[in-house]
Tab-separated table of N, CA and C in Angstrom:
chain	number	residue	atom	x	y	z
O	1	UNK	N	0.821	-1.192	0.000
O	1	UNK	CA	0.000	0.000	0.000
O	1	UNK	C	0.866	1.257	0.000
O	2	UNK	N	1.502	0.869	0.652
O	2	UNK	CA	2.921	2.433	1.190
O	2	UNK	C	3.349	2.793	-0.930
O	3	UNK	N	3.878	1.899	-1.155
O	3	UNK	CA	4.137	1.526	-2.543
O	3	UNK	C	3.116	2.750	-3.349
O	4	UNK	N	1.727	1.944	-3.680
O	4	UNK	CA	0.880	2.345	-4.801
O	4	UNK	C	1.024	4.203	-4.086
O	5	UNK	N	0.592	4.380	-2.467
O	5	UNK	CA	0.873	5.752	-1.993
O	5	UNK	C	2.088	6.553	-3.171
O	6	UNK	N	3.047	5.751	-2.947
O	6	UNK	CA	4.629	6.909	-3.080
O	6	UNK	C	4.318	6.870	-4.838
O	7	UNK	N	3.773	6.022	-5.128
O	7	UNK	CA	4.074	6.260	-6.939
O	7	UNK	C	2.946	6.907	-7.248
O	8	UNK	N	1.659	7.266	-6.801
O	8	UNK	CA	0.450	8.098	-7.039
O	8	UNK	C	1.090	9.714	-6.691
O	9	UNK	N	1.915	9.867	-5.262
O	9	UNK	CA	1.969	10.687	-5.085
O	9	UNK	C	3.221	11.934	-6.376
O	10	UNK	N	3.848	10.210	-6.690
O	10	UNK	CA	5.566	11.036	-7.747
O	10	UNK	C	4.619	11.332	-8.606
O	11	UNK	N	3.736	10.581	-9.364
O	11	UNK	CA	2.853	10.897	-10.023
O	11	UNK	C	2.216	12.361	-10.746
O	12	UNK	N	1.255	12.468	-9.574
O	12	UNK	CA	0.351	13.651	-9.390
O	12	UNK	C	1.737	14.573	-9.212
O	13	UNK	N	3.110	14.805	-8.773
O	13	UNK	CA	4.210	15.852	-8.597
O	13	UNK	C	4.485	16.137	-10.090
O	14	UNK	N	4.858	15.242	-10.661
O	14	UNK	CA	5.423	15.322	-12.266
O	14	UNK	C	4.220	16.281	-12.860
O	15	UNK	N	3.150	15.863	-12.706
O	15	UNK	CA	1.799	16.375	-13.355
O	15	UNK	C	1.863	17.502	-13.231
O	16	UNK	N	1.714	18.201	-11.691
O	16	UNK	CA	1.738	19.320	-11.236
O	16	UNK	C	3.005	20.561	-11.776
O	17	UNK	N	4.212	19.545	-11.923
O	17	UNK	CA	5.330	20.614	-12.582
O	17	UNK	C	5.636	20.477	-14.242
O	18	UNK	N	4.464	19.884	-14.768
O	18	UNK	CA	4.887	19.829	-16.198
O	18	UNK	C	3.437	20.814	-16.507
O	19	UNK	N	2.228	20.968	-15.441
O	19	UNK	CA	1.335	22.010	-15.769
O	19	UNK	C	1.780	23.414	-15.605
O	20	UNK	N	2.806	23.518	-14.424
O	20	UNK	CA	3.783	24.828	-14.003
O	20	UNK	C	4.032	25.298	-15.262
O	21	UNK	N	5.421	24.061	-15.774
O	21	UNK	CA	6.173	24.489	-16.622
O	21	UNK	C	5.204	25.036	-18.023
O	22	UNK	N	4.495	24.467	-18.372
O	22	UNK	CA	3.825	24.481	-19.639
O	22	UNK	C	2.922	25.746	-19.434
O	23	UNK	N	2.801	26.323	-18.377
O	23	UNK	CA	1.600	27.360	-18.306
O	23	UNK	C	2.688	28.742	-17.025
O	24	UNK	N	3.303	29.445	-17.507
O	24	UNK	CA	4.567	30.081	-16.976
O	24	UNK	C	3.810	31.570	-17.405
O	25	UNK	N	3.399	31.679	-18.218
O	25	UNK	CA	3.396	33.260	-18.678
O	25	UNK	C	2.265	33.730	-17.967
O	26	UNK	N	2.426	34.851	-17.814
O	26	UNK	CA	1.773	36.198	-16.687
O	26	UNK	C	0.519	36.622	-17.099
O	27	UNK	N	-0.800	36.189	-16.306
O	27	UNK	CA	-2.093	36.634	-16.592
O	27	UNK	C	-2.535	37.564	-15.232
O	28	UNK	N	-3.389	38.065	-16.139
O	28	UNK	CA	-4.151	39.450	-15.119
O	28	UNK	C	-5.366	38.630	-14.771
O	29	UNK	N	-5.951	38.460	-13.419
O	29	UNK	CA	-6.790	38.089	-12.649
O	29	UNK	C	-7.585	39.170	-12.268
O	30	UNK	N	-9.078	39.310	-12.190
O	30	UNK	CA	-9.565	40.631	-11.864
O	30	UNK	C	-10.483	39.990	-10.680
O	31	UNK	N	-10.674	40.246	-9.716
O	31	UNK	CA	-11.880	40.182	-8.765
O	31	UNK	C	-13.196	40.319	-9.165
O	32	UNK	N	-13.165	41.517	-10.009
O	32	UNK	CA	-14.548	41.822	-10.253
O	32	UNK	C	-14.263	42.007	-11.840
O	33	UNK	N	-16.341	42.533	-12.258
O	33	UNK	CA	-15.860	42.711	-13.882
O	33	UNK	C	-14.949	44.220	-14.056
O	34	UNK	N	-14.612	44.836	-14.843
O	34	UNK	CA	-14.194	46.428	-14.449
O	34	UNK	C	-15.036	47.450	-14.641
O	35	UNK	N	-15.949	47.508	-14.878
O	35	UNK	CA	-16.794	48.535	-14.453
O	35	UNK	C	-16.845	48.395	-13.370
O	36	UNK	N	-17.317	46.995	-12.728
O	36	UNK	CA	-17.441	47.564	-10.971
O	36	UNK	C	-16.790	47.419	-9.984
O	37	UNK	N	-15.554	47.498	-10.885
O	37	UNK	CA	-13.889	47.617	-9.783
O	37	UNK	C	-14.195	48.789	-9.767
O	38	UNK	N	-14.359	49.606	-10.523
O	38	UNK	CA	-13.987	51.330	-10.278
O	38	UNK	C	-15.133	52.003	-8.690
O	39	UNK	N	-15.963	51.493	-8.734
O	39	UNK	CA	-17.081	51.373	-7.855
O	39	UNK	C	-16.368	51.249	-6.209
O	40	UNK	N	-15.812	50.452	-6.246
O	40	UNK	CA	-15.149	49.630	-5.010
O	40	UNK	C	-14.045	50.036	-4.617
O	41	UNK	N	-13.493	51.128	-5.450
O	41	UNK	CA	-11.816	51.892	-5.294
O	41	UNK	C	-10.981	51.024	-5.401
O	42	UNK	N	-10.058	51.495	-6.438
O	42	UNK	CA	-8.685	50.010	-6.742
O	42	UNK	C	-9.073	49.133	-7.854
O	43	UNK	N	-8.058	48.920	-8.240
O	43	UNK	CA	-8.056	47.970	-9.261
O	43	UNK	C	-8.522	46.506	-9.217
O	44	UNK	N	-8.438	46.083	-8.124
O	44	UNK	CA	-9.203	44.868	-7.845
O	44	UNK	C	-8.543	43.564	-8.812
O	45	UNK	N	-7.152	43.958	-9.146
O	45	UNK	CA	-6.666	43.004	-9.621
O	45	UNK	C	-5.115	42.610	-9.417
O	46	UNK	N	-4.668	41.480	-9.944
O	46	UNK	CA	-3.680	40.925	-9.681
O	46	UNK	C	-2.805	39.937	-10.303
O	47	UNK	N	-1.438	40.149	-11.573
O	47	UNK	CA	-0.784	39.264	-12.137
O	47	UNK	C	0.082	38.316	-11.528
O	48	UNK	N	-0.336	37.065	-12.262
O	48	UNK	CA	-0.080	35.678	-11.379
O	48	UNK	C	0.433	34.804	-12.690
O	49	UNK	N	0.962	34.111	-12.202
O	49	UNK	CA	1.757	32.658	-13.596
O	49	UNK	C	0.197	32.299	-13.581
O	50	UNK	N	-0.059	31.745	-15.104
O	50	UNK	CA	-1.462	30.852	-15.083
O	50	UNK	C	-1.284	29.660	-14.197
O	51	UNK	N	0.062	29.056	-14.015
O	51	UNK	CA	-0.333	28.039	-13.248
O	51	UNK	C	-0.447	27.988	-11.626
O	52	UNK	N	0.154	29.071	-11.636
O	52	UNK	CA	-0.564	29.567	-9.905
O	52	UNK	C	-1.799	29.819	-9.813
O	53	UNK	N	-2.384	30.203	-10.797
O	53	UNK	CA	-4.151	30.559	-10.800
O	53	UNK	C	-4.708	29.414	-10.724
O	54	UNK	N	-4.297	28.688	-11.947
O	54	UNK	CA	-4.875	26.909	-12.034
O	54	UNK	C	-4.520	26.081	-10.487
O	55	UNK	N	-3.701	26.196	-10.069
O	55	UNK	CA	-3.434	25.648	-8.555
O	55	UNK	C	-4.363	26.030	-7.063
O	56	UNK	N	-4.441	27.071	-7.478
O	56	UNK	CA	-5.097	28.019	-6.654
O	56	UNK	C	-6.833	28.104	-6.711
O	57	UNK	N	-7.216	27.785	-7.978
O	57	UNK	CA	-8.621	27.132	-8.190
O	57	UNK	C	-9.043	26.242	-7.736
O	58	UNK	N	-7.492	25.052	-7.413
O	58	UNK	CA	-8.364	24.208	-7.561
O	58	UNK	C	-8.043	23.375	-5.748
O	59	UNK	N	-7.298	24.398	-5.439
O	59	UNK	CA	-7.290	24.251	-4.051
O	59	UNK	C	-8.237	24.831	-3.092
O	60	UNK	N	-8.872	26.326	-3.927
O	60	UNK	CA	-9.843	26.963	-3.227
O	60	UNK	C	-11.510	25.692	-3.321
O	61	UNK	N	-11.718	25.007	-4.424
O	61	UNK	CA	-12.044	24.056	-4.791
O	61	UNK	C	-12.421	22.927	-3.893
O	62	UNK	N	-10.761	22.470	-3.299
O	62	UNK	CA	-10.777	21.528	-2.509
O	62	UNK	C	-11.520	21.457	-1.322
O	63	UNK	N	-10.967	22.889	-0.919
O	63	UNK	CA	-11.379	23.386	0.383
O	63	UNK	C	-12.782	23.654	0.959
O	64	UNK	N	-13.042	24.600	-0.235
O	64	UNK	CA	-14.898	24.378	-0.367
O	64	UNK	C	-15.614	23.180	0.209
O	65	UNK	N	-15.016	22.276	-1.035
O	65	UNK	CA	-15.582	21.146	-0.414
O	65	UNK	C	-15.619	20.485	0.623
O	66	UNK	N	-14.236	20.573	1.091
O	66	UNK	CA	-14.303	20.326	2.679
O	66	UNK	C	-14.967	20.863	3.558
O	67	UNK	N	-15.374	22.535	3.264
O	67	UNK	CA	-16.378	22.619	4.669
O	67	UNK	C	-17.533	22.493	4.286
O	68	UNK	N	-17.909	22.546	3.218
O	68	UNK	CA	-19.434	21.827	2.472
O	68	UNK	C	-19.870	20.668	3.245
O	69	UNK	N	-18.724	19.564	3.483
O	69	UNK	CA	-19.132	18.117	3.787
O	69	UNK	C	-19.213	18.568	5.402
O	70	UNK	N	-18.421	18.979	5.702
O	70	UNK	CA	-17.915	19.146	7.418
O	70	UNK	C	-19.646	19.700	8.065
O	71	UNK	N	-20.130	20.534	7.021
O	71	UNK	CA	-21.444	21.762	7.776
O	71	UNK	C	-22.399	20.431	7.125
O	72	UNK	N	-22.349	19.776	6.424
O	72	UNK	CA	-23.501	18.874	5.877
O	72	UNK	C	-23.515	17.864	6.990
O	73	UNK	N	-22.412	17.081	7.461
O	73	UNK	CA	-22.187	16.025	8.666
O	73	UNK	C	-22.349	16.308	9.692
O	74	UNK	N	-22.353	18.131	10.080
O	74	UNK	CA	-22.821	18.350	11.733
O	74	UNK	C	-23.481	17.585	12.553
O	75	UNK	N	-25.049	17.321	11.952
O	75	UNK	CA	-25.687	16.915	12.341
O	75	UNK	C	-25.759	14.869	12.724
O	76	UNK	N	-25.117	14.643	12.363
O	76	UNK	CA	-24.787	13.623	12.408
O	76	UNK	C	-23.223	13.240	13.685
O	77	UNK	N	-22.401	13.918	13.824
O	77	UNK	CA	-21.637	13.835	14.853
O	77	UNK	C	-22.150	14.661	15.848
O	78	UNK	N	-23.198	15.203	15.912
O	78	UNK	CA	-24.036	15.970	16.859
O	78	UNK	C	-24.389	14.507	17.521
O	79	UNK	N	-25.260	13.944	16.597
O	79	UNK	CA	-25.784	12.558	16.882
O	79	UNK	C	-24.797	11.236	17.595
O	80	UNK	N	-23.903	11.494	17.122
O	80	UNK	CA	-22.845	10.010	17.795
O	80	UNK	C	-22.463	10.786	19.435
O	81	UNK	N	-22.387	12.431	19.383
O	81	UNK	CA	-21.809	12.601	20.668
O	81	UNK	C	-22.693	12.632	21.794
O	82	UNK	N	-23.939	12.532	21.150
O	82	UNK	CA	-25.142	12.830	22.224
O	82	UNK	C	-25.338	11.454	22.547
O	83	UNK	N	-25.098	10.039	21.593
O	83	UNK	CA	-25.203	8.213	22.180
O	83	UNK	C	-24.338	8.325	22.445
O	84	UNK	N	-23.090	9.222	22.487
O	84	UNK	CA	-21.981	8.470	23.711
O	84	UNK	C	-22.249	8.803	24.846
O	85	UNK	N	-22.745	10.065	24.801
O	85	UNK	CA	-23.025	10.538	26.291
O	85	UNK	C	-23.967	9.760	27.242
O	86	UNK	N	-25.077	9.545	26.104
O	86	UNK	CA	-26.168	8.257	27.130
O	86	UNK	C	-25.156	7.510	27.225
O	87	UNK	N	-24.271	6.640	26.457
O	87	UNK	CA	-24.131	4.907	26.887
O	87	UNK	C	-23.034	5.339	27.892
O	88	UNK	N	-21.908	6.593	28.017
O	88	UNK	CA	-21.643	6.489	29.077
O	88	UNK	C	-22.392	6.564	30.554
O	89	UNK	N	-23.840	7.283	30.255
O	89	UNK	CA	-24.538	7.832	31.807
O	89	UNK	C	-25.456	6.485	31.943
O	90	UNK	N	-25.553	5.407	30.572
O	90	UNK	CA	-25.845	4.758	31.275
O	90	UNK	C	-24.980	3.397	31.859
O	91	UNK	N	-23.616	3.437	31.421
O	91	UNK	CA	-22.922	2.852	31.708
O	91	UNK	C	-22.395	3.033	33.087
O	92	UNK	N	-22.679	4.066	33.717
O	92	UNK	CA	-22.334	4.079	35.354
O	92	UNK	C	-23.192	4.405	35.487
O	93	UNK	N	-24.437	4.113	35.634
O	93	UNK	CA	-25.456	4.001	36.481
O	93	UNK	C	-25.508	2.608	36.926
O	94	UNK	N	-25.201	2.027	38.446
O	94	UNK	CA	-25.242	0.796	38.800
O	94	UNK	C	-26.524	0.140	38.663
O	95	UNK	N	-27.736	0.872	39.120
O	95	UNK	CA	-29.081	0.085	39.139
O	95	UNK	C	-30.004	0.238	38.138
O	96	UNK	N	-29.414	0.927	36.992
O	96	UNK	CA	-30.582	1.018	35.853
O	96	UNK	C	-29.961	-0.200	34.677
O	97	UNK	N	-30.602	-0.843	33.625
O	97	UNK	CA	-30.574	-1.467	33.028
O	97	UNK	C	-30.500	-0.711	31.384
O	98	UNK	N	-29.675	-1.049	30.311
O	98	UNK	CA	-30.112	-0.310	29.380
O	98	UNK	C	-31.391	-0.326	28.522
O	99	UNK	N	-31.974	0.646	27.942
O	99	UNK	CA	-33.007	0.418	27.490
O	99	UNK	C	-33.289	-0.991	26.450
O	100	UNK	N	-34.450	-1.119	26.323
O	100	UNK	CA	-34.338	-2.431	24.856
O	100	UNK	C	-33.744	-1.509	23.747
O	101	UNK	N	-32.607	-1.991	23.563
O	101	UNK	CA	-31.896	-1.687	22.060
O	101	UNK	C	-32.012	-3.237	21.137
O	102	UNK	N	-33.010	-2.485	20.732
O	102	UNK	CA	-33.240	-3.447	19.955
O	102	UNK	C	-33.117	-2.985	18.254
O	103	UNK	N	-32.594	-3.940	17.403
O	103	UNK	CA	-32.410	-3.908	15.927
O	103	UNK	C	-33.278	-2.894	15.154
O	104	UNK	N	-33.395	-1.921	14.522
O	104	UNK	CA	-34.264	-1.444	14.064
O	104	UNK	C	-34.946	-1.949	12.799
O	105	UNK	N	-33.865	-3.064	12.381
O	105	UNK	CA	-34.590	-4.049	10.916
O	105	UNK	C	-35.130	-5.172	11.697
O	106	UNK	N	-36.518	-5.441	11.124
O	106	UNK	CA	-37.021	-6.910	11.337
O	106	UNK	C	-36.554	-7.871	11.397
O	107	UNK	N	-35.934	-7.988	9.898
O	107	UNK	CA	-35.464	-9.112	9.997
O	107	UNK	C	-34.217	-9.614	10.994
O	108	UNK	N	-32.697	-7.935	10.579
O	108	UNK	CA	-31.865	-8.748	11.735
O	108	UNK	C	-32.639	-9.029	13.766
O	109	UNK	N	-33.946	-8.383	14.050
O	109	UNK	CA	-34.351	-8.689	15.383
O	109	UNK	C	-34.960	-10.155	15.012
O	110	UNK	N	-35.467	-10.881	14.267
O	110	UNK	CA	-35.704	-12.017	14.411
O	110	UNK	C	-34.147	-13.098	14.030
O	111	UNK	N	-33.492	-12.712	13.392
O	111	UNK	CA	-31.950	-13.782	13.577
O	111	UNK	C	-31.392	-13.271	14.710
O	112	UNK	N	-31.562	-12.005	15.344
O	112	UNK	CA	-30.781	-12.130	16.513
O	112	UNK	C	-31.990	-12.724	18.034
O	113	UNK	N	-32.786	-12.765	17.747
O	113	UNK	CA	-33.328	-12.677	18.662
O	113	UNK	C	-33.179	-14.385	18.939
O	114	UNK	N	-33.276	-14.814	20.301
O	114	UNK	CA	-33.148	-16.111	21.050
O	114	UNK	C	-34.172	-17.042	20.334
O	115	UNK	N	-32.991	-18.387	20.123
O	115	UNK	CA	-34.285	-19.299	19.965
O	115	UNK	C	-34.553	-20.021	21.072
O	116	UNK	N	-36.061	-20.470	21.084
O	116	UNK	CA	-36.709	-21.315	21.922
O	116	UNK	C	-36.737	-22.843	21.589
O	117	UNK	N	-36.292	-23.763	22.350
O	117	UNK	CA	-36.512	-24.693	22.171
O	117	UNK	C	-37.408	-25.920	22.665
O	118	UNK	N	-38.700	-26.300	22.368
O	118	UNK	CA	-40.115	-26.404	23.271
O	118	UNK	C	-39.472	-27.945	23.849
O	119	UNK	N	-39.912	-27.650	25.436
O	119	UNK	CA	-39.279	-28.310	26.453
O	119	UNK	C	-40.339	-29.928	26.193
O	120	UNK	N	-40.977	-30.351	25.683
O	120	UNK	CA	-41.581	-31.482	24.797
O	120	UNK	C	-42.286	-31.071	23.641
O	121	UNK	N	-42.455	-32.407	23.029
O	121	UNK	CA	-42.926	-32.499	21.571
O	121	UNK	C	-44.400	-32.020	21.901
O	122	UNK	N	-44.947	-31.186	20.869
O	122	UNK	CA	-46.570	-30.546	21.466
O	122	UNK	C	-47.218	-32.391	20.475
O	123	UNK	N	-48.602	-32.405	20.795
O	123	UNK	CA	-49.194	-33.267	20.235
O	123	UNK	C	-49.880	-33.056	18.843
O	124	UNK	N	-49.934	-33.900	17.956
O	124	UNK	CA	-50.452	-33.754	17.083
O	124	UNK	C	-52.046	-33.632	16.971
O	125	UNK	N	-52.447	-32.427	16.692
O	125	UNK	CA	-54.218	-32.343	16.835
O	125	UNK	C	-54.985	-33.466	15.760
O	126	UNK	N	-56.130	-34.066	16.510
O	126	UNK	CA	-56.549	-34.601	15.790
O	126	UNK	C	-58.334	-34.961	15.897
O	127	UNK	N	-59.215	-35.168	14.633
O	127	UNK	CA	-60.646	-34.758	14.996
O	127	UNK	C	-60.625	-36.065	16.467
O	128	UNK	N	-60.459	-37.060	16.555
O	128	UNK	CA	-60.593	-37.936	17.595
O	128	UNK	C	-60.842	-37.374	18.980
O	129	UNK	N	-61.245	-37.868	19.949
O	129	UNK	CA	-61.014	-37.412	21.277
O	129	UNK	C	-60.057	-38.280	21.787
O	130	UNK	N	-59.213	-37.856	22.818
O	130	UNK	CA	-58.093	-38.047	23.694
O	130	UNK	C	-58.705	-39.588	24.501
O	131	UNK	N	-57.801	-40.673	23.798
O	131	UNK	CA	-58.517	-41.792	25.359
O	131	UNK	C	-58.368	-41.428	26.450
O	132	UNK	N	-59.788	-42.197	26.737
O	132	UNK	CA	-60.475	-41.796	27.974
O	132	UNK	C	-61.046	-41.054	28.515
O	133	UNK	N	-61.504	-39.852	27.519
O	133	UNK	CA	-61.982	-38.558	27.816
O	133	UNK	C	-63.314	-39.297	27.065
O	134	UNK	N	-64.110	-38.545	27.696
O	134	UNK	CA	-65.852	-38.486	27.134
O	134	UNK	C	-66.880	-37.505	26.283
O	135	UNK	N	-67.087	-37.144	25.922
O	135	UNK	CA	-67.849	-35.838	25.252
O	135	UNK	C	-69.359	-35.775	25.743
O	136	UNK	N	-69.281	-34.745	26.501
O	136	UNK	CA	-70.652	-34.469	27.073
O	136	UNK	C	-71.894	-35.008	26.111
O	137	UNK	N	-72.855	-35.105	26.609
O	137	UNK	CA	-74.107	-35.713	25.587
O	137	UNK	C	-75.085	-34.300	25.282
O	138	UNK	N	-75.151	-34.445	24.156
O	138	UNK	CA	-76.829	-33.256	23.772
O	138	UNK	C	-77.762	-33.800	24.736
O	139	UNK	N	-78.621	-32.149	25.001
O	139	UNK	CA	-79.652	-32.402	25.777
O	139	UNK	C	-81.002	-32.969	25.357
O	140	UNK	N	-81.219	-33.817	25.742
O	140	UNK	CA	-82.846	-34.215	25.217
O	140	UNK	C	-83.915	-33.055	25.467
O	141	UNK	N	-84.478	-33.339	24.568
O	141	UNK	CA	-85.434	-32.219	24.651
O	141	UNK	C	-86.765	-32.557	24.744
């Protein structure tokens, strides 16, 4: 694994300095369009190698995305820190029991759930009556 790591990483390096090299000459970057730089005082701009711009896109890019995911998952490590907090309060509580945590799928609560094994064979039903038993008589009328 260390391996496929170090040759992805020489990789993506070569990539990165043959986009440098190949993209060297000096572009003007503007913040805004220019009419409404003049608006805002200053030029609102700034010459950069294209491939510092291209780098810089695509790191601002990266980053985005990272707090995109981070503010999207809040709610969810909100969630794991609030069940740790129960299973620790209920983990030192000596006399309480934890709640039924039970499976929220059907099916895995019936494979996990205990089997029973019937302590004799039940009888087979049948129209007959049981020897020795009697069946009350109809009433005469």
């Amino acid at each position: 694994m260390r391996l496929i790591r170090l040759i992805f990483v020489v990789l993506l390096a070569l990539v990165l300095i043959a986009v440098a090299l190949a993209n060297r000459q000096v572009v003007t970057l503007n913040a805004f369009p220019a009419q409404f730089g003049q608006y805002l005082g200053g030029t609102w701009s700034v010459q950069l190698p294209l491939f510092l711009v291209i780098l810089l896109a695509v790191l601002i890019g990266m980053v985005a995305g990272l707090v995109w995911e981070w503010l999207r998952e809040a709610h969810l490590r909100r969630e794991v820190s609030y069940r740790e907090a129960e299973l620790a309060r209920l983990k030192q509580s000596p006399g309480h029991h934890a709640p039924n945590l039970r499976p929220q799928d059907e099916i895995l609560a019936i494979v996990d759930a205990p089997k029973r094994m019937p302590s004799s064979p039940r009888p087979i039903p049948s129209a007959e009556p049981a020897p020795g038993t009697t069946l009350p008589s109809a009433p005469r009328g």
